[in-house]
């Protein structure tokens, strides 16, 4: 069963980044925001928009992923594919959405990363690892942690990364503010996150 968080906001801290997802029944669109800082060897550089931390895997176009963790793991996840039978699974309710994420998507992620990296690669599921998953056309967002456990909440605001705590604080203080302002607050307080930002907006009725 997918665990439902008791607090209003799912947060995973530890990733060298900040990624925010917002969606709820009162809105007609999904919003994803990611910072563009990439830290390697203690040095920070800026990610191009084509290498955003928010993306749809080539083989799973019906989801959007927000990723926190090692850049090579993000690159591997972009080529994620599902088994043919599983890829045809219809998401029509909260129950089928949860089943899709927990029974189909997460095992596919595990198997894909196991094939992509040598056994014992500690950086794959290290403390930086965190995934947000939005199923297109729905209000369903899930978090996948470094142990591949799945959590969900119903607040409509989600965040992963080292700046997630600050995004949460900003949202709690001003829940009706522009979501970009929550990212700005996180960047102001987290040295591992920086602008400019990648902002993704998708109409819930769109399959693009």
mmCIF file of N, CA and C in Angstrom, residues 78-202:
data_model
loop_
_atom_site.group_PDB
_atom_site.id
_atom_site.type_symbol
_atom_site.label_atom_id
_atom_site.label_comp_id
_atom_site.label_asym_id
_atom_site.label_seq_id
_atom_site.Cartn_x
_atom_site.Cartn_y
_atom_site.Cartn_z
ATOM 1 N N UNK A 78 16.184 8.999 -17.893
ATOM 2 C CA UNK A 78 15.556 9.570 -19.086
ATOM 3 C C UNK A 78 15.281 8.511 -20.148
ATOM 4 N N UNK A 79 16.005 7.387 -20.092
ATOM 5 C CA UNK A 79 15.786 6.317 -21.073
ATOM 6 C C UNK A 79 14.940 5.179 -20.500
ATOM 7 N N UNK A 80 14.297 5.421 -19.357
ATOM 8 C CA UNK A 80 13.457 4.406 -18.716
ATOM 9 C C UNK A 80 12.322 3.963 -19.636
ATOM 10 N N UNK A 81 12.074 2.661 -19.665
ATOM 11 C CA UNK A 81 10.946 2.091 -20.396
ATOM 12 C C UNK A 81 10.231 1.083 -19.502
ATOM 13 N N UNK A 82 8.968 0.862 -19.784
ATOM 14 C CA UNK A 82 8.180 -0.112 -19.043
ATOM 15 C C UNK A 82 7.999 -1.376 -19.872
ATOM 16 N N UNK A 83 7.754 -2.522 -19.211
ATOM 17 C CA UNK A 83 7.384 -3.733 -19.957
ATOM 18 C C UNK A 83 6.155 -3.439 -20.823
ATOM 19 N N UNK A 84 6.053 -4.058 -21.997
ATOM 20 C CA UNK A 84 4.980 -3.731 -22.944
ATOM 21 C C UNK A 84 3.595 -3.857 -22.334
ATOM 22 N N UNK A 85 3.329 -4.930 -21.620
ATOM 23 C CA UNK A 85 2.007 -5.120 -21.027
ATOM 24 C C UNK A 85 1.713 -4.039 -19.987
ATOM 25 N N UNK A 86 2.722 -3.718 -19.175
ATOM 26 C CA UNK A 86 2.538 -2.742 -18.109
ATOM 27 C C UNK A 86 2.327 -1.338 -18.671
ATOM 28 N N UNK A 87 2.940 -1.053 -19.809
ATOM 29 C CA UNK A 87 2.838 0.288 -20.378
ATOM 30 C C UNK A 87 1.418 0.619 -20.842
ATOM 31 N N UNK A 88 0.578 -0.409 -20.989
ATOM 32 C CA UNK A 88 -0.796 -0.198 -21.444
ATOM 33 C C UNK A 88 -1.781 -0.044 -20.280
ATOM 34 N N UNK A 89 -1.262 -0.092 -19.064
ATOM 35 C CA UNK A 89 -2.124 0.007 -17.885
ATOM 36 C C UNK A 89 -2.806 1.370 -17.829
ATOM 37 N N UNK A 90 -4.117 1.392 -17.626
ATOM 38 C CA UNK A 90 -4.890 2.625 -17.572
ATOM 39 C C UNK A 90 -4.993 3.127 -16.135
ATOM 40 N N UNK A 91 -4.739 4.416 -15.957
ATOM 41 C CA UNK A 91 -4.883 5.041 -14.642
ATOM 42 C C UNK A 91 -6.197 5.807 -14.635
ATOM 43 N N UNK A 92 -7.167 5.298 -13.888
ATOM 44 C CA UNK A 92 -8.508 5.897 -13.889
ATOM 45 C C UNK A 92 -8.994 6.271 -12.497
ATOM 46 N N UNK A 93 -8.194 5.988 -11.471
ATOM 47 C CA UNK A 93 -8.617 6.250 -10.100
ATOM 48 C C UNK A 93 -7.387 6.346 -9.211
ATOM 49 N N UNK A 94 -7.540 6.841 -7.980
ATOM 50 C CA UNK A 94 -6.399 6.860 -7.049
ATOM 51 C C UNK A 94 -5.814 5.469 -6.827
ATOM 52 N N UNK A 95 -6.684 4.455 -6.821
ATOM 53 C CA UNK A 95 -6.210 3.089 -6.588
ATOM 54 C C UNK A 95 -5.355 2.586 -7.744
ATOM 55 N N UNK A 96 -5.799 2.819 -8.981
ATOM 56 C CA UNK A 96 -5.004 2.357 -10.126
ATOM 57 C C UNK A 96 -3.743 3.200 -10.285
ATOM 58 N N UNK A 97 -3.791 4.476 -9.881
ATOM 59 C CA UNK A 97 -2.593 5.320 -9.932
ATOM 60 C C UNK A 97 -1.547 4.800 -8.963
ATOM 61 N N UNK A 98 -1.975 4.477 -7.746
ATOM 62 C CA UNK A 98 -1.047 3.949 -6.748
ATOM 63 C C UNK A 98 -0.457 2.616 -7.201
ATOM 64 N N UNK A 99 -1.310 1.771 -7.773
ATOM 65 C CA UNK A 99 -0.838 0.472 -8.252
ATOM 66 C C UNK A 99 0.176 0.650 -9.383
ATOM 67 N N UNK A 100 -0.092 1.595 -10.276
ATOM 68 C CA UNK A 100 0.830 1.852 -11.378
ATOM 69 C C UNK A 100 2.209 2.254 -10.854
ATOM 70 N N UNK A 101 2.240 3.175 -9.890
ATOM 71 C CA UNK A 101 3.519 3.659 -9.371
ATOM 72 C C UNK A 101 4.242 2.578 -8.581
ATOM 73 N N UNK A 102 3.521 1.916 -7.681
ATOM 74 C CA UNK A 102 4.166 0.982 -6.758
ATOM 75 C C UNK A 102 4.472 -0.372 -7.387
ATOM 76 N N UNK A 103 3.580 -0.862 -8.236
ATOM 77 C CA UNK A 103 3.729 -2.215 -8.776
ATOM 78 C C UNK A 103 4.416 -2.229 -10.141
ATOM 79 N N UNK A 104 4.259 -1.147 -10.910
ATOM 80 C CA UNK A 104 4.817 -1.107 -12.262
ATOM 81 C C UNK A 104 6.035 -0.188 -12.349
ATOM 82 N N UNK A 105 5.865 1.081 -11.985
ATOM 83 C CA UNK A 105 6.911 2.068 -12.209
ATOM 84 C C UNK A 105 8.144 1.854 -11.337
ATOM 85 N N UNK A 106 7.958 1.687 -10.032
ATOM 86 C CA UNK A 106 9.111 1.554 -9.137
ATOM 87 C C UNK A 106 9.947 0.310 -9.449
ATOM 88 N N UNK A 107 9.341 -0.874 -9.662
ATOM 89 C CA UNK A 107 10.159 -2.020 -10.075
ATOM 90 C C UNK A 107 10.906 -1.772 -11.390
ATOM 91 N N UNK A 108 10.276 -1.036 -12.315
ATOM 92 C CA UNK A 108 10.940 -0.720 -13.585
ATOM 93 C C UNK A 108 12.144 0.198 -13.341
ATOM 94 N N UNK A 109 11.989 1.161 -12.435
ATOM 95 C CA UNK A 109 13.107 2.042 -12.082
ATOM 96 C C UNK A 109 14.244 1.233 -11.474
ATOM 97 N N UNK A 110 13.916 0.360 -10.531
ATOM 98 C CA UNK A 110 14.938 -0.467 -9.880
ATOM 99 C C UNK A 110 15.679 -1.324 -10.901
ATOM 100 N N UNK A 111 14.940 -2.019 -11.761
ATOM 101 C CA UNK A 111 15.574 -2.898 -12.747
ATOM 102 C C UNK A 111 16.413 -2.093 -13.736
ATOM 103 N N UNK A 112 15.914 -0.936 -14.143
ATOM 104 C CA UNK A 112 16.635 -0.108 -15.111
ATOM 105 C C UNK A 112 17.951 0.395 -14.522
ATOM 106 N N UNK A 113 17.918 0.857 -13.283
ATOM 107 C CA UNK A 113 19.143 1.353 -12.653
ATOM 108 C C UNK A 113 20.113 0.218 -12.343
ATOM 109 N N UNK A 114 19.591 -0.955 -12.011
ATOM 110 C CA UNK A 114 20.466 -2.118 -11.787
ATOM 111 C C UNK A 114 21.205 -2.500 -13.063
ATOM 112 N N UNK A 115 20.536 -2.345 -14.201
ATOM 113 C CA UNK A 115 21.187 -2.647 -15.482
ATOM 114 C C UNK A 115 22.156 -1.542 -15.893
ATOM 115 N N UNK A 116 21.899 -0.320 -15.428
ATOM 116 C CA UNK A 116 22.674 0.834 -15.885
ATOM 117 C C UNK A 116 23.971 1.035 -15.119
ATOM 118 N N UNK A 117 24.044 0.513 -13.884
ATOM 119 C CA UNK A 117 25.213 0.765 -13.046
ATOM 120 C C UNK A 117 25.725 -0.525 -12.425
ATOM 121 N N UNK A 118 27.047 -0.614 -12.174
ATOM 122 C CA UNK A 118 27.629 -1.817 -11.565
ATOM 123 C C UNK A 118 27.053 -2.059 -10.175
ATOM 124 N N UNK A 119 26.974 -3.322 -9.748
ATOM 125 C CA UNK A 119 26.494 -3.626 -8.394
ATOM 126 C C UNK A 119 27.329 -2.887 -7.342
ATOM 127 N N UNK A 120 26.666 -2.405 -6.321
ATOM 128 C CA UNK A 120 27.381 -1.724 -5.245
ATOM 129 C C UNK A 120 27.691 -0.267 -5.511
ATOM 130 N N UNK A 121 27.124 0.308 -6.567
ATOM 131 C CA UNK A 121 27.344 1.731 -6.851
ATOM 132 C C UNK A 121 26.561 2.560 -5.831
ATOM 133 N N UNK A 122 27.238 2.973 -4.762
ATOM 134 C CA UNK A 122 26.557 3.603 -3.640
ATOM 135 C C UNK A 122 25.902 4.932 -4.008
ATOM 136 N N UNK A 123 26.435 5.622 -5.027
ATOM 137 C CA UNK A 123 25.901 6.937 -5.364
ATOM 138 C C UNK A 123 24.496 6.863 -5.959
ATOM 139 N N UNK A 124 24.110 5.675 -6.454
ATOM 140 C CA UNK A 124 22.815 5.558 -7.129
ATOM 141 C C UNK A 124 21.670 5.866 -6.172
ATOM 142 N N UNK A 125 21.650 5.186 -5.025
ATOM 143 C CA UNK A 125 20.586 5.400 -4.042
ATOM 144 C C UNK A 125 21.117 6.098 -2.797
ATOM 145 N N UNK A 126 22.064 6.998 -2.992
ATOM 146 C CA UNK A 126 22.654 7.724 -1.885
ATOM 147 C C UNK A 126 21.691 8.730 -1.283
ATOM 148 N N UNK A 127 22.172 9.504 -0.302
ATOM 149 C CA UNK A 127 21.302 10.482 0.378
ATOM 150 C C UNK A 127 20.801 11.587 -0.538
ATOM 151 N N UNK A 128 21.378 11.702 -1.735
ATOM 152 C CA UNK A 128 20.925 12.729 -2.677
ATOM 153 C C UNK A 128 19.708 12.297 -3.490
ATOM 154 N N UNK A 129 19.349 11.007 -3.420
ATOM 155 C CA UNK A 129 18.335 10.443 -4.304
ATOM 156 C C UNK A 129 16.919 10.808 -3.852
ATOM 157 N N UNK A 130 16.116 11.324 -4.768
ATOM 158 C CA UNK A 130 14.704 11.591 -4.512
ATOM 159 C C UNK A 130 13.989 11.826 -5.829
ATOM 160 N N UNK A 131 12.817 11.231 -5.990
ATOM 161 C CA UNK A 131 12.056 11.364 -7.232
ATOM 162 C C UNK A 131 10.630 11.800 -6.920
ATOM 163 N N UNK A 132 10.146 12.783 -7.677
ATOM 164 C CA UNK A 132 8.729 13.114 -7.682
ATOM 165 C C UNK A 132 8.140 12.608 -8.991
ATOM 166 N N UNK A 133 6.964 12.021 -8.929
ATOM 167 C CA UNK A 133 6.295 11.490 -10.119
ATOM 168 C C UNK A 133 4.907 12.093 -10.220
ATOM 169 N N UNK A 134 4.635 12.762 -11.321
ATOM 170 C CA UNK A 134 3.275 13.218 -11.608
ATOM 171 C C UNK A 134 2.742 12.414 -12.779
ATOM 172 N N UNK A 135 1.532 11.865 -12.623
ATOM 173 C CA UNK A 135 0.868 11.152 -13.705
ATOM 174 C C UNK A 135 0.051 12.166 -14.483
ATOM 175 N N UNK A 136 0.367 12.341 -15.743
ATOM 176 C CA UNK A 136 -0.259 13.376 -16.563
ATOM 177 C C UNK A 136 -1.778 13.249 -16.593
ATOM 178 N N UNK A 137 -2.426 14.403 -16.584
ATOM 179 C CA UNK A 137 -3.868 14.446 -16.663
ATOM 180 C C UNK A 137 -4.575 14.192 -15.347
ATOM 181 N N UNK A 138 -3.822 14.060 -14.256
ATOM 182 C CA UNK A 138 -4.409 13.750 -12.951
ATOM 183 C C UNK A 138 -3.912 14.731 -11.893
ATOM 184 N N UNK A 139 -4.363 14.530 -10.662
ATOM 185 C CA UNK A 139 -3.848 15.265 -9.510
ATOM 186 C C UNK A 139 -2.922 14.389 -8.672
ATOM 187 N N UNK A 140 -2.438 13.277 -9.245
ATOM 188 C CA UNK A 140 -1.686 12.296 -8.484
ATOM 189 C C UNK A 140 -0.186 12.541 -8.606
ATOM 190 N N UNK A 141 0.434 12.858 -7.476
ATOM 191 C CA UNK A 141 1.883 13.020 -7.390
ATOM 192 C C UNK A 141 2.393 12.096 -6.293
ATOM 193 N N UNK A 142 3.526 11.474 -6.542
ATOM 194 C CA UNK A 142 4.113 10.531 -5.583
ATOM 195 C C UNK A 142 5.590 10.860 -5.401
ATOM 196 N N UNK A 143 6.116 10.511 -4.224
ATOM 197 C CA UNK A 143 7.553 10.615 -3.984
ATOM 198 C C UNK A 143 8.142 9.229 -3.844
ATOM 199 N N UNK A 144 9.276 9.012 -4.510
ATOM 200 C CA UNK A 144 10.022 7.758 -4.396
ATOM 201 C C UNK A 144 11.332 8.075 -3.689
ATOM 202 N N UNK A 145 11.552 7.459 -2.531
ATOM 203 C CA UNK A 145 12.737 7.736 -1.729
ATOM 204 C C UNK A 145 13.916 6.854 -2.102
ATOM 205 N N UNK A 146 15.060 7.044 -1.434
ATOM 206 C CA UNK A 146 16.273 6.278 -1.756
ATOM 207 C C UNK A 146 16.148 4.785 -1.487
ATOM 208 N N UNK A 147 15.157 4.386 -0.660
ATOM 209 C CA UNK A 147 14.902 2.959 -0.461
ATOM 210 C C UNK A 147 13.793 2.467 -1.393
ATOM 211 N N UNK A 148 13.400 3.322 -2.353
ATOM 212 C CA UNK A 148 12.345 3.041 -3.328
ATOM 213 C C UNK A 148 10.968 2.876 -2.683
ATOM 214 N N UNK A 149 10.819 3.390 -1.471
ATOM 215 C CA UNK A 149 9.491 3.435 -0.861
ATOM 216 C C UNK A 149 8.697 4.565 -1.511
ATOM 217 N N UNK A 150 7.374 4.425 -1.516
ATOM 218 C CA UNK A 150 6.501 5.392 -2.180
ATOM 219 C C UNK A 150 5.623 6.085 -1.148
ATOM 220 N N UNK A 151 5.571 7.405 -1.216
ATOM 221 C CA UNK A 151 4.681 8.165 -0.341
ATOM 222 C C UNK A 151 3.867 9.145 -1.170
ATOM 223 N N UNK A 152 2.732 9.510 -0.630
ATOM 224 C CA UNK A 152 1.848 10.435 -1.319
ATOM 225 C C UNK A 152 1.167 11.320 -0.290
ATOM 226 N N UNK A 153 0.878 12.565 -0.658
ATOM 227 C CA UNK A 153 0.017 13.383 0.182
ATOM 228 C C UNK A 153 -1.003 14.066 -0.709
ATOM 229 N N UNK A 154 -1.918 14.793 -0.113
ATOM 230 C CA UNK A 154 -3.007 15.390 -0.877
ATOM 231 C C UNK A 154 -2.994 16.916 -0.803
ATOM 232 N N UNK A 155 -1.828 17.476 -0.460
ATOM 233 C CA UNK A 155 -1.757 18.934 -0.306
ATOM 234 C C UNK A 155 -1.679 19.664 -1.636
ATOM 235 N N UNK A 156 -1.116 19.002 -2.642
ATOM 236 C CA UNK A 156 -0.907 19.651 -3.924
ATOM 237 C C UNK A 156 0.447 20.309 -4.053
ATOM 238 N N UNK A 157 1.277 20.276 -3.004
ATOM 239 C CA UNK A 157 2.614 20.885 -3.038
ATOM 240 C C UNK A 157 3.635 19.841 -2.612
ATOM 241 N N UNK A 158 4.670 19.666 -3.435
ATOM 242 C CA UNK A 158 5.664 18.624 -3.203
ATOM 243 C C UNK A 158 7.058 19.169 -3.494
ATOM 244 N N UNK A 159 8.051 18.672 -2.784
ATOM 245 C CA UNK A 159 9.408 19.146 -3.043
ATOM 246 C C UNK A 159 10.427 18.092 -2.657
ATOM 247 N N UNK A 160 11.524 18.001 -3.422
ATOM 248 C CA UNK A 160 12.655 17.140 -3.080
ATOM 249 C C UNK A 160 13.933 17.950 -3.188
ATOM 250 N N UNK A 161 14.965 17.481 -2.516
ATOM 251 C CA UNK A 161 16.267 18.117 -2.624
ATOM 252 C C UNK A 161 16.706 18.822 -1.359
ATOM 253 N N UNK A 162 17.922 19.326 -1.389
ATOM 254 C CA UNK A 162 18.495 19.982 -0.215
ATOM 255 C C UNK A 162 17.776 21.271 0.134
ATOM 256 N N UNK A 163 17.094 21.883 -0.824
ATOM 257 C CA UNK A 163 16.345 23.101 -0.554
ATOM 258 C C UNK A 163 14.878 22.859 -0.252
ATOM 259 N N UNK A 164 14.475 21.591 -0.146
ATOM 260 C CA UNK A 164 13.061 21.262 0.036
ATOM 261 C C UNK A 164 12.499 21.824 1.338
ATOM 262 N N UNK A 165 13.294 21.789 2.391
ATOM 263 C CA UNK A 165 12.814 22.310 3.678
ATOM 264 C C UNK A 165 12.434 23.780 3.557
ATOM 265 N N UNK A 166 13.253 24.540 2.855
ATOM 266 C CA UNK A 166 12.984 25.972 2.717
ATOM 267 C C UNK A 166 11.769 26.216 1.830
ATOM 268 N N UNK A 167 11.579 25.388 0.820
ATOM 269 C CA UNK A 167 10.373 25.498 -0.007
ATOM 270 C C UNK A 167 9.141 25.223 0.835
ATOM 271 N N UNK A 168 9.250 24.250 1.734
ATOM 272 C CA UNK A 168 8.133 23.912 2.619
ATOM 273 C C UNK A 168 7.807 25.095 3.543
ATOM 274 N N UNK A 169 8.834 25.691 4.111
ATOM 275 C CA UNK A 169 8.625 26.833 5.002
ATOM 276 C C UNK A 169 7.920 27.962 4.257
ATOM 277 N N UNK A 170 8.372 28.236 3.027
ATOM 278 C CA UNK A 170 7.785 29.302 2.230
ATOM 279 C C UNK A 170 6.323 28.997 1.918
ATOM 280 N N UNK A 171 6.039 27.752 1.558
ATOM 281 C CA UNK A 171 4.660 27.363 1.239
ATOM 282 C C UNK A 171 3.767 27.476 2.469
ATOM 283 N N UNK A 172 4.282 27.055 3.624
ATOM 284 C CA UNK A 172 3.488 27.133 4.846
ATOM 285 C C UNK A 172 3.158 28.579 5.213
ATOM 286 N N UNK A 173 4.108 29.489 4.949
ATOM 287 C CA UNK A 173 3.880 30.893 5.272
ATOM 288 C C UNK A 173 2.948 31.565 4.279
ATOM 289 N N UNK A 174 3.072 31.163 2.978
ATOM 290 C CA UNK A 174 2.287 31.834 1.928
ATOM 291 C C UNK A 174 1.800 30.793 0.921
ATOM 292 N N UNK A 175 0.817 29.999 1.288
ATOM 293 C CA UNK A 175 0.362 28.914 0.410
ATOM 294 C C UNK A 175 -0.252 29.378 -0.904
ATOM 295 N N UNK A 176 -0.656 30.646 -0.989
ATOM 296 C CA UNK A 176 -1.279 31.133 -2.219
ATOM 297 C C UNK A 176 -0.319 31.971 -3.071
ATOM 298 N N UNK A 177 0.938 32.020 -2.673
ATOM 299 C CA UNK A 177 1.924 32.786 -3.434
ATOM 300 C C UNK A 177 2.273 32.059 -4.731
ATOM 301 N N UNK A 178 2.858 32.804 -5.661
ATOM 302 C CA UNK A 178 3.366 32.208 -6.896
ATOM 303 C C UNK A 178 4.391 31.138 -6.509
ATOM 304 N N UNK A 179 4.278 29.913 -7.039
ATOM 305 C CA UNK A 179 5.221 28.851 -6.673
ATOM 306 C C UNK A 179 6.681 29.204 -6.949
ATOM 307 N N UNK A 180 6.930 30.097 -7.908
ATOM 308 C CA UNK A 180 8.307 30.526 -8.167
ATOM 309 C C UNK A 180 8.883 31.213 -6.933
ATOM 310 N N UNK A 181 8.034 31.874 -6.163
ATOM 311 C CA UNK A 181 8.510 32.539 -4.953
ATOM 312 C C UNK A 181 8.991 31.521 -3.910
ATOM 313 N N UNK A 182 8.377 30.351 -3.884
ATOM 314 C CA UNK A 182 8.843 29.299 -2.967
ATOM 315 C C UNK A 182 10.236 28.817 -3.386
ATOM 316 N N UNK A 183 10.446 28.723 -4.697
ATOM 317 C CA UNK A 183 11.771 28.338 -5.184
ATOM 318 C C UNK A 183 12.793 29.428 -4.869
ATOM 319 N N UNK A 184 12.417 30.672 -5.045
ATOM 320 C CA UNK A 184 13.330 31.779 -4.742
ATOM 321 C C UNK A 184 13.751 31.766 -3.276
ATOM 322 N N UNK A 185 12.806 31.450 -2.398
ATOM 323 C CA UNK A 185 13.128 31.390 -0.970
ATOM 324 C C UNK A 185 14.096 30.235 -0.699
ATOM 325 N N UNK A 186 13.874 29.093 -1.350
ATOM 326 C CA UNK A 186 14.765 27.944 -1.173
ATOM 327 C C UNK A 186 16.176 28.272 -1.645
ATOM 328 N N UNK A 187 16.276 28.896 -2.805
ATOM 329 C CA UNK A 187 17.587 29.246 -3.366
ATOM 330 C C UNK A 187 18.315 30.248 -2.481
ATOM 331 N N UNK A 188 17.569 31.152 -1.894
ATOM 332 C CA UNK A 188 18.165 32.158 -1.007
ATOM 333 C C UNK A 188 18.819 31.521 0.218
ATOM 334 N N UNK A 189 18.274 30.380 0.647
ATOM 335 C CA UNK A 189 18.724 29.759 1.891
ATOM 336 C C UNK A 189 19.544 28.484 1.714
ATOM 337 N N UNK A 190 19.547 27.920 0.515
ATOM 338 C CA UNK A 190 20.257 26.660 0.274
ATOM 339 C C UNK A 190 21.413 26.890 -0.691
ATOM 340 N N UNK A 191 22.637 26.660 -0.242
ATOM 341 C CA UNK A 191 23.809 26.942 -1.084
ATOM 342 C C UNK A 191 23.933 25.971 -2.248
ATOM 343 N N UNK A 192 23.204 24.852 -2.198
ATOM 344 C CA UNK A 192 23.298 23.853 -3.267
ATOM 345 C C UNK A 192 22.220 24.020 -4.335
ATOM 346 N N UNK A 193 21.452 25.099 -4.245
ATOM 347 C CA UNK A 193 20.429 25.396 -5.250
ATOM 348 C C UNK A 193 20.640 26.814 -5.755
ATOM 349 N N UNK A 194 20.428 27.027 -7.042
ATOM 350 C CA UNK A 194 20.592 28.373 -7.598
ATOM 351 C C UNK A 194 19.797 28.515 -8.892
ATOM 352 N N UNK A 195 19.506 29.764 -9.237
ATOM 353 C CA UNK A 195 18.800 30.058 -10.477
ATOM 354 C C UNK A 195 19.770 30.127 -11.633
ATOM 355 N N UNK A 196 19.222 30.368 -12.827
ATOM 356 C CA UNK A 196 17.798 30.543 -13.153
ATOM 357 C C UNK A 196 17.021 29.229 -12.990
ATOM 358 N N UNK A 197 15.719 29.296 -13.141
ATOM 359 C CA UNK A 197 14.875 28.128 -12.897
ATOM 360 C C UNK A 197 14.289 27.588 -14.199
ATOM 361 N N UNK A 198 14.059 26.308 -14.213
ATOM 362 C CA UNK A 198 13.295 25.677 -15.280
ATOM 363 C C UNK A 198 11.858 25.538 -14.783
ATOM 364 N N UNK A 199 10.917 26.146 -15.483
ATOM 365 C CA UNK A 199 9.504 26.105 -15.102
ATOM 366 C C UNK A 199 8.731 25.342 -16.167
ATOM 367 N N UNK A 200 8.030 24.303 -15.742
ATOM 368 C CA UNK A 200 7.235 23.468 -16.645
ATOM 369 C C UNK A 200 5.765 23.605 -16.255
ATOM 370 N N UNK A 201 4.922 24.004 -17.188
ATOM 371 C CA UNK A 201 3.490 24.094 -16.952
ATOM 372 C C UNK A 201 2.765 23.262 -17.999
ATOM 373 N N UNK A 202 1.901 22.370 -17.536
ATOM 374 C CA UNK A 202 1.184 21.469 -18.438
ATOM 375 C C UNK A 202 -0.294 21.473 -18.063
#
